[in-house]
Coordinates of C-alpha atoms in Angstrom, one line a residue:
M84 CA 11.1 -9.5 25.9
N85 CA 8.6 -8.7 28.7
R86 CA 6.8 -5.5 29.4
R87 CA 9.3 -4.1 31.8
E88 CA 12.3 -4.9 29.6
F89 CA 10.6 -3.4 26.7
L90 CA 9.8 0.0 28.4
Q91 CA 13.4 0.1 29.9
V92 CA 14.7 -0.3 26.4
L93 CA 12.6 2.5 25.1
A94 CA 13.5 4.9 28.1
V95 CA 17.2 4.3 27.6
A96 CA 16.8 4.9 23.9
G97 CA 15.0 8.2 24.6
A98 CA 17.6 9.3 26.8
G99 CA 20.2 8.7 24.1
G100 CA 18.6 11.2 21.9
M101 CA 15.6 9.9 20.2
A102 CA 12.9 12.3 19.1
F103 CA 10.4 11.8 22.0
P104 CA 10.6 15.2 23.8
G105 CA 12.1 15.4 27.2
G106 CA 14.1 12.7 29.1
D107 CA 13.6 9.2 30.4
A108 CA 10.2 9.6 32.0
Q109 CA 8.7 11.2 29.0
A110 CA 10.1 8.6 26.7
A111 CA 8.7 5.8 28.8
R112 CA 5.3 7.5 28.9
A113 CA 5.4 7.8 25.1
A114 CA 6.3 4.2 24.9
Q115 CA 3.3 3.3 27.1
Q116 CA 1.1 5.3 24.8
F117 CA 2.4 3.8 21.5
Y118 CA 3.5 0.2 22.4
D119 CA 2.2 -0.9 25.7
V120 CA -1.3 -2.1 24.5
P121 CA -3.0 -4.1 27.3
R122 CA -4.3 -7.6 26.3
F123 CA -8.0 -7.7 25.8
G124 CA -10.4 -10.7 25.2
N125 CA -9.4 -14.1 23.8
V126 CA -8.9 -13.6 20.1
H127 CA -5.9 -11.7 18.9
L128 CA -5.1 -10.7 15.3
L129 CA -2.0 -8.8 14.2
H130 CA -2.1 -7.2 10.7
F131 CA 0.3 -5.5 8.4
T132 CA -0.2 -4.8 4.6
D133 CA 1.4 -3.3 1.5
C134 CA 4.9 -3.2 2.9
H135 CA 6.1 -3.3 -0.7
A136 CA 9.4 -5.2 0.1
Q137 CA 10.7 -2.5 2.3
L138 CA 13.0 -4.5 4.7
R139 CA 14.9 -1.3 6.0
P140 CA 13.3 1.6 7.7
V141 CA 12.1 4.4 5.3
H142 CA 10.5 7.7 5.1
F143 CA 6.9 7.6 3.7
R144 CA 4.9 10.8 3.2
E145 CA 1.1 10.3 3.5
P146 CA -1.0 12.0 0.8
S147 CA -2.1 15.6 0.8
V148 CA -4.8 14.8 -1.7
N149 CA -7.1 11.7 -1.2
L150 CA -10.4 12.7 -2.5
G151 CA -13.8 10.9 -2.0
V152 CA -16.7 11.4 -4.1
A153 CA -20.4 10.8 -3.9
E154 CA -21.4 9.3 -0.6
W155 CA -17.7 8.6 0.3
A156 CA -16.8 12.3 0.2
G157 CA -15.5 13.7 3.5
K158 CA -15.5 10.2 5.2
P159 CA -12.7 7.9 6.2
P160 CA -10.4 7.0 4.4
H161 CA -10.7 10.3 2.4
L162 CA -9.4 12.7 5.0
V163 CA -6.1 14.3 5.0
G164 CA -4.1 16.8 7.0
Q165 CA -5.9 18.9 9.8
A166 CA -9.3 17.2 8.8
F167 CA -7.7 13.9 9.6
L168 CA -6.4 14.9 13.0
R169 CA -9.7 16.5 13.9
E170 CA -11.5 13.3 13.1
Y171 CA -9.4 11.1 15.2
G172 CA -8.5 13.6 17.9
I173 CA -4.8 13.6 17.3
R174 CA -2.9 16.7 18.4
P175 CA -0.9 18.5 15.8
G176 CA 2.9 18.2 16.1
T177 CA 2.8 14.8 17.9
P178 CA 4.3 11.6 16.7
E179 CA 0.9 10.3 15.6
A180 CA 0.3 13.3 13.6
H181 CA 3.5 12.7 11.8
A182 CA 2.6 9.1 11.2
F183 CA -0.9 9.6 9.9
T184 CA -0.5 12.8 7.9
C185 CA 1.8 14.8 5.6
L186 CA 1.8 17.8 7.7
D187 CA 5.1 19.6 8.3
F188 CA 6.6 16.4 6.8
T189 CA 10.3 17.2 6.3
E190 CA 10.7 18.8 10.0
A191 CA 8.7 16.0 11.5
A192 CA 10.6 13.3 9.7
R193 CA 13.8 14.6 11.0
R194 CA 12.4 14.9 14.5
Y195 CA 10.9 11.4 14.7
G196 CA 13.1 9.4 12.3
K197 CA 12.3 6.7 9.9
V198 CA 9.3 4.2 10.0
G199 CA 9.0 0.5 9.5
G200 CA 11.8 -1.9 8.8
F201 CA 11.3 -5.5 9.3
A202 CA 13.7 -5.8 12.1
H203 CA 11.9 -3.1 14.1
L204 CA 8.4 -4.4 13.1
S205 CA 9.6 -7.9 14.4
T206 CA 10.3 -6.4 17.8
L207 CA 6.9 -5.0 17.9
I208 CA 5.2 -8.1 16.8
Q209 CA 7.1 -10.2 19.4
R210 CA 5.9 -7.7 22.1
M211 CA 2.3 -7.9 21.2
K212 CA 2.5 -11.8 21.0
A213 CA 4.1 -12.0 24.4
S214 CA 0.9 -10.8 26.0
R215 CA -1.5 -12.4 23.6
P216 CA -1.4 -16.2 23.5
G217 CA -2.2 -17.7 20.1
A218 CA -2.2 -14.3 18.3
L219 CA -2.0 -14.8 14.4
L220 CA 0.0 -12.6 12.1
L221 CA -1.8 -11.8 9.0
D222 CA -0.1 -10.4 5.9
G223 CA -2.4 -8.4 3.6
G224 CA -0.3 -8.7 0.4
D225 CA 1.9 -6.5 -1.8
T226 CA 4.9 -8.0 0.1
W227 CA 7.0 -9.5 -2.5
Q228 CA 7.3 -6.5 -4.8
G229 CA 8.5 -2.8 -4.5
S230 CA 12.2 -3.0 -4.0
A231 CA 15.4 -3.9 -5.9
T232 CA 16.1 -6.9 -3.9
A233 CA 12.6 -8.2 -4.3
L234 CA 12.8 -7.9 -7.9
W235 CA 16.3 -9.4 -8.3
T236 CA 15.6 -12.4 -6.1
K237 CA 12.1 -12.9 -7.5
G238 CA 10.7 -12.1 -4.1
Q239 CA 12.7 -14.6 -2.2
D240 CA 14.1 -12.0 0.2
M241 CA 10.6 -11.2 1.2
V242 CA 9.6 -14.7 1.5
D243 CA 12.5 -15.5 3.9
A244 CA 11.7 -12.4 5.8
A245 CA 8.0 -13.2 6.1
L246 CA 8.8 -16.7 7.5
Q247 CA 11.2 -15.1 9.9
L248 CA 8.5 -12.7 10.9
G249 CA 6.2 -15.5 11.7
V250 CA 3.4 -14.8 9.2
D251 CA 0.5 -17.1 9.6
V252 CA -1.9 -16.2 6.9
M253 CA -1.4 -14.1 3.6
T254 CA -3.4 -13.0 0.6
P255 CA -2.0 -11.5 -2.7
H256 CA -1.9 -8.8 -5.2
W257 CA 1.4 -7.6 -6.7
E258 CA 2.7 -11.0 -5.9
M259 CA 1.1 -12.1 -9.0
T260 CA 3.3 -10.0 -11.1
L261 CA 6.1 -12.6 -10.4
G262 CA 3.9 -14.9 -12.6
A263 CA 1.7 -17.8 -11.6
E264 CA 4.4 -20.3 -11.7
R265 CA 6.6 -18.5 -9.3
V266 CA 3.7 -17.9 -7.0
K267 CA 2.8 -21.4 -7.0
Q268 CA 6.4 -22.4 -6.5
I269 CA 6.5 -20.3 -3.2
V270 CA 3.1 -21.4 -1.8
D271 CA 3.8 -25.1 -2.5
N272 CA 7.3 -25.2 -1.2
D273 CA 8.5 -22.3 1.0
F274 CA 4.9 -21.8 2.7
K275 CA 4.0 -25.3 2.8
G276 CA 2.9 -26.2 6.4
R277 CA 3.9 -22.8 7.5
V278 CA 1.9 -20.0 5.8
S279 CA -1.8 -20.3 4.8
F280 CA -1.9 -18.5 1.3
L281 CA -5.6 -17.6 0.9
A282 CA -7.7 -16.3 -1.9
Q283 CA -11.5 -17.2 -2.2
N284 CA -11.7 -15.1 -5.5
I285 CA -8.9 -16.7 -7.6
K286 CA -10.3 -19.5 -9.8
T287 CA -9.2 -21.3 -12.9
N288 CA -10.5 -20.0 -16.3
D289 CA -11.7 -23.3 -17.6
F290 CA -13.7 -25.0 -14.7
G291 CA -13.8 -22.3 -12.2
D292 CA -11.8 -24.4 -9.6
P293 CA -10.3 -22.7 -6.6
V294 CA -6.6 -22.0 -7.2
F295 CA -5.9 -21.5 -3.4
D296 CA -7.6 -22.4 -0.2
P297 CA -10.4 -19.8 0.5
Y298 CA -10.2 -19.9 4.2
V299 CA -8.5 -21.5 7.3
I300 CA -9.9 -22.1 10.6
R301 CA -7.6 -21.9 13.6
D302 CA -8.3 -22.7 17.3
M303 CA -7.2 -19.7 19.4
N304 CA -7.8 -20.0 23.2
G305 CA -10.7 -22.4 22.8
V306 CA -12.3 -20.1 20.1
A307 CA -12.6 -21.3 16.4
V308 CA -11.4 -18.4 14.3
A309 CA -11.8 -18.4 10.5
I310 CA -9.7 -16.3 8.2
I311 CA -10.9 -15.7 4.6
G312 CA -8.5 -14.5 1.9
Q313 CA -9.5 -11.8 -0.7
A314 CA -7.0 -11.1 -3.3
F315 CA -7.1 -7.9 -5.3
P316 CA -10.0 -8.4 -7.5
Y317 CA -8.8 -6.5 -10.6
T318 CA -5.3 -7.9 -10.8
P319 CA -5.5 -8.9 -14.6
I320 CA -6.7 -5.3 -15.3
A321 CA -4.4 -3.2 -13.1
N322 CA -1.4 -5.4 -14.1
P323 CA -0.6 -7.4 -17.1
R324 CA -2.8 -10.4 -17.7
Y325 CA -0.1 -12.4 -19.1
F326 CA 1.4 -13.1 -15.7
V327 CA -1.9 -15.1 -14.8
P328 CA -3.4 -16.1 -18.1
D329 CA -5.2 -19.1 -16.7
W330 CA -6.7 -17.5 -13.5
T331 CA -9.7 -15.3 -12.9
F332 CA -10.2 -12.9 -10.1
G333 CA -13.1 -10.4 -9.4
I334 CA -14.9 -9.5 -6.0
Q335 CA -16.9 -12.7 -6.1
E336 CA -19.4 -11.4 -3.5
E337 CA -21.8 -14.4 -3.8
N338 CA -19.1 -16.8 -3.5
L339 CA -17.7 -15.0 -0.5
Q340 CA -21.1 -15.3 1.3
Q341 CA -21.1 -19.0 0.6
V342 CA -17.5 -19.3 2.1
I343 CA -18.5 -17.3 5.2
D344 CA -21.7 -19.6 5.6
D345 CA -19.5 -22.7 5.1
A346 CA -17.0 -21.5 7.8
R347 CA -19.8 -20.8 10.2
A348 CA -21.3 -24.1 9.5
K349 CA -18.0 -25.8 10.3
G350 CA -17.9 -24.2 13.7
A351 CA -16.2 -20.7 13.2
E352 CA -17.2 -18.3 16.0
V353 CA -15.1 -15.5 14.5
V354 CA -14.9 -14.9 10.8
V355 CA -12.5 -12.3 9.5
L356 CA -11.7 -11.2 5.8
L357 CA -8.1 -10.5 5.1
S358 CA -8.7 -8.3 2.2
H359 CA -6.7 -6.6 -0.6
N360 CA -9.9 -4.9 -2.1
G361 CA -9.1 -1.4 -1.1
M362 CA -11.0 0.4 1.7
D363 CA -13.9 1.8 -0.3
V364 CA -14.7 -1.5 -1.8
D365 CA -14.5 -3.2 1.6
L366 CA -17.0 -0.6 3.1
K367 CA -19.4 -1.5 0.3
L368 CA -18.7 -5.1 0.6
A369 CA -19.3 -5.1 4.3
S370 CA -22.8 -3.6 3.9
R371 CA -23.8 -6.3 1.5
V372 CA -22.5 -9.6 3.0
R373 CA -23.4 -10.9 6.6
G374 CA -21.5 -13.0 9.0
L375 CA -18.1 -11.1 8.8
D376 CA -16.9 -9.7 12.2
A377 CA -14.2 -7.7 10.6
I378 CA -12.4 -6.9 7.3
L379 CA -8.7 -6.4 7.7
G380 CA -8.0 -4.4 4.6
G381 CA -5.1 -3.2 2.3
H382 CA -4.4 -2.0 -1.4
T383 CA -5.3 1.7 -0.9
H384 CA -2.5 2.2 1.7
D385 CA -4.8 4.1 4.1
G386 CA -3.7 4.4 7.8
V387 CA -7.0 4.4 9.5
P388 CA -6.8 4.5 13.4
K389 CA -10.2 3.3 14.1
P390 CA -12.3 0.7 12.5
V391 CA -15.4 1.9 10.6
Q392 CA -18.3 0.0 11.9
V393 CA -20.7 -1.0 9.0
R394 CA -24.2 -2.4 9.5
N395 CA -25.7 -5.1 7.4
S396 CA -28.3 -7.7 7.6
G397 CA -26.3 -9.9 9.9
G398 CA -25.2 -7.2 12.3
V399 CA -22.0 -5.0 12.2
T400 CA -18.7 -5.6 10.4
L401 CA -15.6 -3.7 11.5
V402 CA -13.6 -2.4 8.5
T403 CA -9.9 -1.3 9.0
N404 CA -7.0 -0.4 6.7
A405 CA -3.4 -0.7 7.9
G406 CA -1.3 1.7 5.8
S407 CA 1.7 0.6 4.0
N408 CA 5.6 0.3 3.8
G409 CA 5.8 -1.6 7.2
K410 CA 4.8 1.7 8.7
F411 CA 2.0 0.4 10.9
L412 CA 0.9 -2.8 12.7
G413 CA -2.9 -3.2 13.4
V414 CA -3.8 -5.0 16.7
L415 CA -7.4 -6.3 16.9
D416 CA -8.5 -8.1 20.0
F417 CA -11.9 -9.7 20.2
D418 CA -13.7 -10.8 23.4
V419 CA -15.7 -13.8 22.3
R420 CA -18.4 -15.3 24.7
N421 CA -21.0 -17.9 24.0
G422 CA -19.9 -18.2 20.5
K423 CA -20.1 -14.6 19.5
V424 CA -18.1 -11.4 19.5
A425 CA -19.1 -9.4 22.8
D426 CA -16.6 -6.6 22.3
F427 CA -13.4 -5.5 20.7
R428 CA -10.4 -3.2 20.9
Y429 CA -8.3 -1.9 18.0
R430 CA -5.1 0.0 17.7
L431 CA -3.1 0.8 14.6
L432 CA 0.4 1.3 16.0
P433 CA 3.0 3.4 14.1
V434 CA 6.4 1.5 13.8
F435 CA 8.9 4.2 14.6
A436 CA 12.3 2.5 14.0
D437 CA 14.2 4.8 16.5
Y438 CA 11.9 3.8 19.2
L439 CA 12.0 0.0 18.6
P440 CA 15.3 -1.9 18.9
A441 CA 16.0 -4.1 16.0
D442 CA 15.4 -7.8 16.4
P443 CA 18.8 -9.4 16.0
A444 CA 17.7 -12.4 14.0
M445 CA 15.8 -10.4 11.5
E446 CA 18.5 -7.8 11.2
A447 CA 21.0 -10.7 10.4
L448 CA 18.7 -12.1 7.8
I449 CA 18.2 -8.7 6.1
T450 CA 22.0 -8.1 6.1
K451 CA 22.5 -11.5 4.5
V452 CA 20.0 -11.1 1.8
R453 CA 21.1 -7.6 0.8
A454 CA 24.8 -8.4 0.9
P455 CA 25.2 -9.6 -2.8
Y456 CA 23.6 -6.4 -4.1
E457 CA 25.0 -3.7 -1.7
S458 CA 27.4 -2.1 -4.2
R459 CA 24.5 -1.7 -6.7
L460 CA 22.1 -0.5 -4.2
S461 CA 24.3 2.2 -2.8
E462 CA 25.5 3.8 -6.2
V463 CA 24.7 7.6 -5.9
L464 CA 23.0 8.6 -9.1
A465 CA 22.4 12.3 -8.2
I466 CA 22.4 14.7 -5.2
N467 CA 18.9 15.5 -4.2
R468 CA 18.1 18.9 -2.8
G469 CA 14.3 18.6 -2.3
L470 CA 11.6 16.4 -0.8
L471 CA 10.8 13.7 -3.2
Y472 CA 7.6 11.7 -2.6
R473 CA 5.0 9.8 -4.6
R474 CA 1.7 9.4 -2.8
G475 CA -1.3 11.5 -3.8
N476 CA -4.2 11.5 -6.2
F477 CA -2.6 13.5 -8.9
N478 CA 1.2 13.8 -8.8
G479 CA 4.2 13.6 -6.5
T480 CA 7.7 15.2 -6.7
F481 CA 9.4 11.9 -7.5
D482 CA 6.9 11.1 -10.2
Q483 CA 7.6 14.7 -11.6
L484 CA 11.3 13.8 -11.8
I485 CA 10.4 10.6 -13.8
L486 CA 8.1 12.5 -16.1
D487 CA 10.8 15.2 -16.7
G488 CA 13.4 12.5 -17.3
L489 CA 11.3 10.6 -19.7
M490 CA 10.4 13.5 -21.8
A491 CA 14.1 14.7 -22.0
V492 CA 15.5 11.2 -23.0
Q493 CA 12.6 10.2 -25.3
D494 CA 12.3 13.7 -26.8
A495 CA 8.6 13.5 -26.1
E496 CA 6.1 16.5 -25.7
I497 CA 4.1 14.5 -23.1
A498 CA 4.8 11.8 -20.6
F499 CA 2.5 9.5 -18.6
S500 CA 3.7 7.7 -15.4
P501 CA 1.5 5.2 -13.6
G502 CA -0.4 6.2 -10.4
F503 CA 1.3 3.7 -8.3
R504 CA 0.8 4.3 -4.4
W505 CA 4.0 2.6 -3.4
G506 CA 7.4 4.3 -3.6
T507 CA 9.3 5.7 -0.6
T508 CA 10.3 9.4 0.2
L509 CA 13.6 11.2 0.2
L510 CA 14.2 14.1 2.5
P511 CA 16.2 17.1 1.1
G512 CA 19.9 16.1 1.3
E513 CA 19.5 12.4 1.0
N514 CA 21.0 11.2 -2.2
I515 CA 19.2 9.5 -4.9
T516 CA 20.8 6.1 -4.9
M517 CA 20.0 3.2 -7.2
E518 CA 18.1 1.7 -4.3
A519 CA 15.9 4.8 -4.1
L520 CA 15.3 4.8 -7.7
M521 CA 14.3 1.2 -7.7
D522 CA 11.9 1.9 -4.9
Q523 CA 9.8 3.9 -7.4
T524 CA 10.2 1.6 -10.3
A525 CA 10.9 -2.1 -9.5
V526 CA 8.2 -3.9 -11.4
T527 CA 8.4 -6.9 -13.7
Y528 CA 7.2 -4.9 -16.6
P529 CA 9.5 -1.9 -16.7
Y530 CA 9.4 -1.2 -20.4
T531 CA 9.5 2.3 -21.6
T532 CA 7.4 3.4 -24.6
V533 CA 7.1 6.2 -27.1
T534 CA 3.6 6.2 -28.6
P535 CA 2.0 8.7 -31.2
M536 CA -1.4 9.7 -29.7
T537 CA -4.0 12.0 -30.9
A538 CA -5.9 14.4 -28.5
E539 CA -8.9 12.1 -28.6
T540 CA -6.8 9.1 -27.4
I541 CA -5.0 11.2 -24.7
K542 CA -8.6 12.2 -23.4
T543 CA -9.9 8.7 -23.4
I544 CA -6.8 7.5 -21.4
L545 CA -7.3 10.3 -18.8
E546 CA -11.1 9.6 -18.7
D547 CA -10.5 5.9 -18.2
V548 CA -8.0 6.2 -15.4
A549 CA -10.1 8.9 -13.7
D550 CA -13.1 6.6 -13.7
N551 CA -11.0 3.9 -12.0
L552 CA -10.2 6.4 -9.3
F553 CA -13.5 8.4 -9.0
N554 CA -16.4 6.2 -10.0
P555 CA -19.0 6.8 -7.3
D556 CA -19.4 2.9 -7.2
P557 CA -16.4 1.5 -5.4
Y558 CA -16.9 -1.9 -7.3
Y559 CA -15.8 -0.2 -10.4
Q560 CA -12.6 1.6 -8.9
Q561 CA -9.9 -0.7 -10.4
G562 CA -6.7 1.2 -10.3
G563 CA -4.3 3.2 -8.1
D564 CA -4.0 7.0 -8.2
M565 CA -4.4 9.2 -11.3
V566 CA -1.9 8.7 -14.0
R567 CA 0.9 11.3 -13.6
V568 CA 1.2 13.6 -16.6
G569 CA 4.2 15.6 -17.8
G570 CA 3.9 18.4 -20.4
L571 CA 0.1 18.4 -20.7
Q572 CA -2.2 20.6 -18.5
Y573 CA -5.9 19.7 -18.0
T574 CA -8.9 20.3 -15.9
I575 CA -10.6 17.6 -14.0
D576 CA -14.0 17.5 -12.2
P577 CA -14.2 14.2 -10.2
N578 CA -17.9 14.5 -9.5
Q579 CA -18.7 14.3 -13.3
P580 CA -19.6 11.0 -15.1
I581 CA -17.1 9.2 -17.2
G582 CA -16.4 11.1 -20.4
K583 CA -17.0 14.4 -18.9
R584 CA -14.4 14.7 -16.1
I585 CA -11.5 15.8 -18.3
N586 CA -11.6 19.2 -20.2
D587 CA -9.3 22.0 -21.4
M588 CA -6.3 19.8 -22.3
R589 CA -3.4 22.1 -23.2
L590 CA 0.2 21.8 -24.3
G591 CA 2.3 24.9 -23.8
G592 CA -0.7 27.0 -23.0
K593 CA -2.4 26.0 -26.3
P594 CA -5.5 23.6 -26.6
L595 CA -4.7 20.1 -28.0
E596 CA -5.7 20.1 -31.7
T597 CA -8.3 17.6 -32.8
G598 CA -6.7 15.0 -35.1
K599 CA -3.2 16.0 -34.5
T600 CA -0.7 13.5 -33.2
Y601 CA 1.6 14.0 -30.2
K602 CA 4.6 12.1 -29.0
V603 CA 4.0 10.6 -25.7
A604 CA 6.4 8.7 -23.5
G605 CA 5.4 6.2 -20.7
W606 CA 6.5 3.2 -18.9
A607 CA 5.0 0.0 -17.2
P608 CA 2.6 -0.9 -20.1
V609 CA 0.3 -3.8 -19.4
S610 CA -0.1 -5.1 -22.9
E611 CA 1.6 -8.2 -24.5
E612 CA 2.5 -6.1 -27.5
A613 CA 4.5 -3.7 -25.2
R614 CA 6.3 -6.7 -23.7
Q615 CA 7.2 -8.0 -27.2
A616 CA 8.5 -4.5 -28.1
G617 CA 10.9 -4.5 -25.1
G618 CA 11.5 -0.9 -24.4
A619 CA 14.5 -0.1 -22.3
P620 CA 13.8 -0.4 -18.6
I621 CA 12.6 2.7 -16.8
W622 CA 15.4 2.3 -14.2
D623 CA 18.1 2.4 -16.9
V624 CA 16.5 5.3 -18.6
M625 CA 16.3 7.3 -15.4
A626 CA 19.6 6.3 -13.9
Q627 CA 21.4 7.6 -17.0
W628 CA 19.3 10.9 -16.8
L629 CA 20.1 11.4 -13.1
R630 CA 23.8 10.7 -13.7
T631 CA 23.9 13.3 -16.4
N632 CA 22.1 16.0 -14.2
K633 CA 24.2 15.0 -11.2
E634 CA 22.1 17.3 -8.9
V635 CA 18.2 17.5 -8.7
S636 CA 15.6 19.1 -6.6
A637 CA 11.8 18.8 -6.3
R638 CA 10.3 20.5 -9.3
P639 CA 7.1 22.3 -9.5
L640 CA 4.4 19.7 -9.9
N641 CA 2.4 19.6 -13.0
L642 CA -1.1 19.3 -11.4
P643 CA -4.5 19.4 -13.1
T644 CA -6.9 22.1 -12.2
V645 CA -9.4 20.4 -10.0
R646 CA -13.1 21.4 -10.2
G647 CA -16.0 20.8 -7.8
M648 CA -13.8 19.8 -4.8
S649 CA -13.9 23.1 -2.8
G650 CA -14.1 22.3 0.9
N651 CA -13.5 18.6 0.3
P652 CA -11.4 17.3 3.4
G653 CA -9.6 15.0 1.2
I654 CA -7.4 17.8 -0.1
T655 CA -5.0 20.2 1.9
T656 CA -2.4 22.7 0.7
T657 CA -0.8 22.8 4.2

C-alpha cells in the first residue's frame, strides 16, 4: 500500500461516517497528520508494547490519577488530563486528546471509535515500513497475556499473531507467567530464526549464565544497529516465583553497561535498549549508563508523545514509553552520520481502528484462532449501564465491581484486588461478556482467597504496596498501581516514607481495632501455598455473581483520602 492509496482509503472511510469531522478533505488532512509520517534518516525502529493479548480493537481509558513523587512529581510520565494536553500542546476535543487522556472519555470514545487491534496495527506497520527500508519492529513485552484466548492457548494465539505482524525483536515480562518451560519452548521453536528474544538481565540461579541472548546487531542501510533486551527486573516479586524458579532477574545496571560497551566494540553505531523496566526506572537508568542512544520502554503503560532527553556521562539518551493495548505505535528515526547519531525524529501514533483498514491476512488469522472459543467469549454475563475501566493509581470502576463481587460471594468484610494496569474499558450499554471479564482476570494464578487478617497485617500490606508505587527511588518501585480495596477506607500520603504513608484505616466509619481479626477476600496470590490451596478461579466467582445480578452499573469508587498531593498534575477530577 503506497502513500496515495493509503490516504485514499482513509478519505473514503471518512466520507463513510468515521469520526474525523467534516468530509473527504478533512479526513485526508487528518490522515496526513496521524499517519503520513515522512521518512527521516537511515535507521528506523517501530515499537509497540504491553498489548496484553488484545487482538481485537478495544476501548482503553487512560488514567485520571498517575502521581509522581519527589523529583518525578509533575514531570512526564506523571501528567494527566489538561496538564498532559498543555505539556504536549494538544488541543482539547481532538483525536489526540482522546488517545492520550481520560477527558470526556465516553463521549470521545463514541466519536472516535475503538483503538488498537492487530489487523489495524498491521496496516499501520506496513505503511511505515513501506517508506522505511530495513525498519525493525520491536515488541516490548506483555504480549502473550491479558485475554481469554491467550490464557487458553498458552500464548500461542499471540505468538502466531506476532509472527504474522513481523516482529523482529522482543523482551518479556508477563510472558514468564506461562512458566519457564513454555517460554523456552516458544523461543527455541516458534521464534527460532525469526524473532530475537532478548534479555540481558535474566540469568541462571546457579552459575549466573545468560538464559537468553543479551543483544543482537542488525545492519540497516549500512548502519550497524544493536538492540539490547531488558526484561521486567522484578518478575519473581510482582508475579509468582514458582514460574521461573531457576532464573534471576534484576536491573543489572553494571552488566548492562558491559553489554553496551561490548556492542559498541563489535561495531554498533546505534545502541537501543528495548526495555520493560517502567518509565521512571528507565529515566534513572538513562542518567547512569552511557552509550545508549535510546530506551524504548514499556511496563507502566505510559503513552508519552515526545521522548525525554536524559543527559549522562556519555551524552544524551532518549527515553520513550509507548502505551498499551496495541493503542499506539512508536516510530523512531535516526539520522546516523560518521558512525554517530546526528539527529532524530519520533512520533507516537494512536491506532484508531476506524481509520485504518484491517489487514486481511491478520484478520483471517485472528478469526481462525478465536473460532474455537467464540461461544464462550460471547456469553453475556450481565447488562452494563456504566463506564467500566481499570487504570489509575488507586481504583477503577471495573475493579470496584470485582471487589464488591468478592465481598458478596465470600461473605468478607474487606476485599483486595491487584493493582494491575492491564484491562480493557467498557462503555455504558456494552454488555459484560465472558471475554470482557477475562480481559480483567486472565492470569495463570487466578485463585481466590479468604484470609483472616489483623489491622496490623492490613496496614503492612498497604504500606508495602504503596512503597512499590511511591518510593522516591524508582529502582525500588516493584509493582503496578495501588492494591484496590473494598470495604475499608484509609488515608494515604505518598510523600511519606514507608511505614508512615497509611493512616486512619476504617471499616463502616469505625477505626480498625488493634489485634482484632478481619475477614479479607482476595485473588491472584503469588505464594506457592496459595497455589496449593487452589481457591476457585476469580472468573468463575465473578461470572456467577454477574449472572445473578443480571444488570450492573459503575459503582461509587472506594478511594483513599489522599494527602500531600494538592496541585499535583498527576491527578484530575475532570
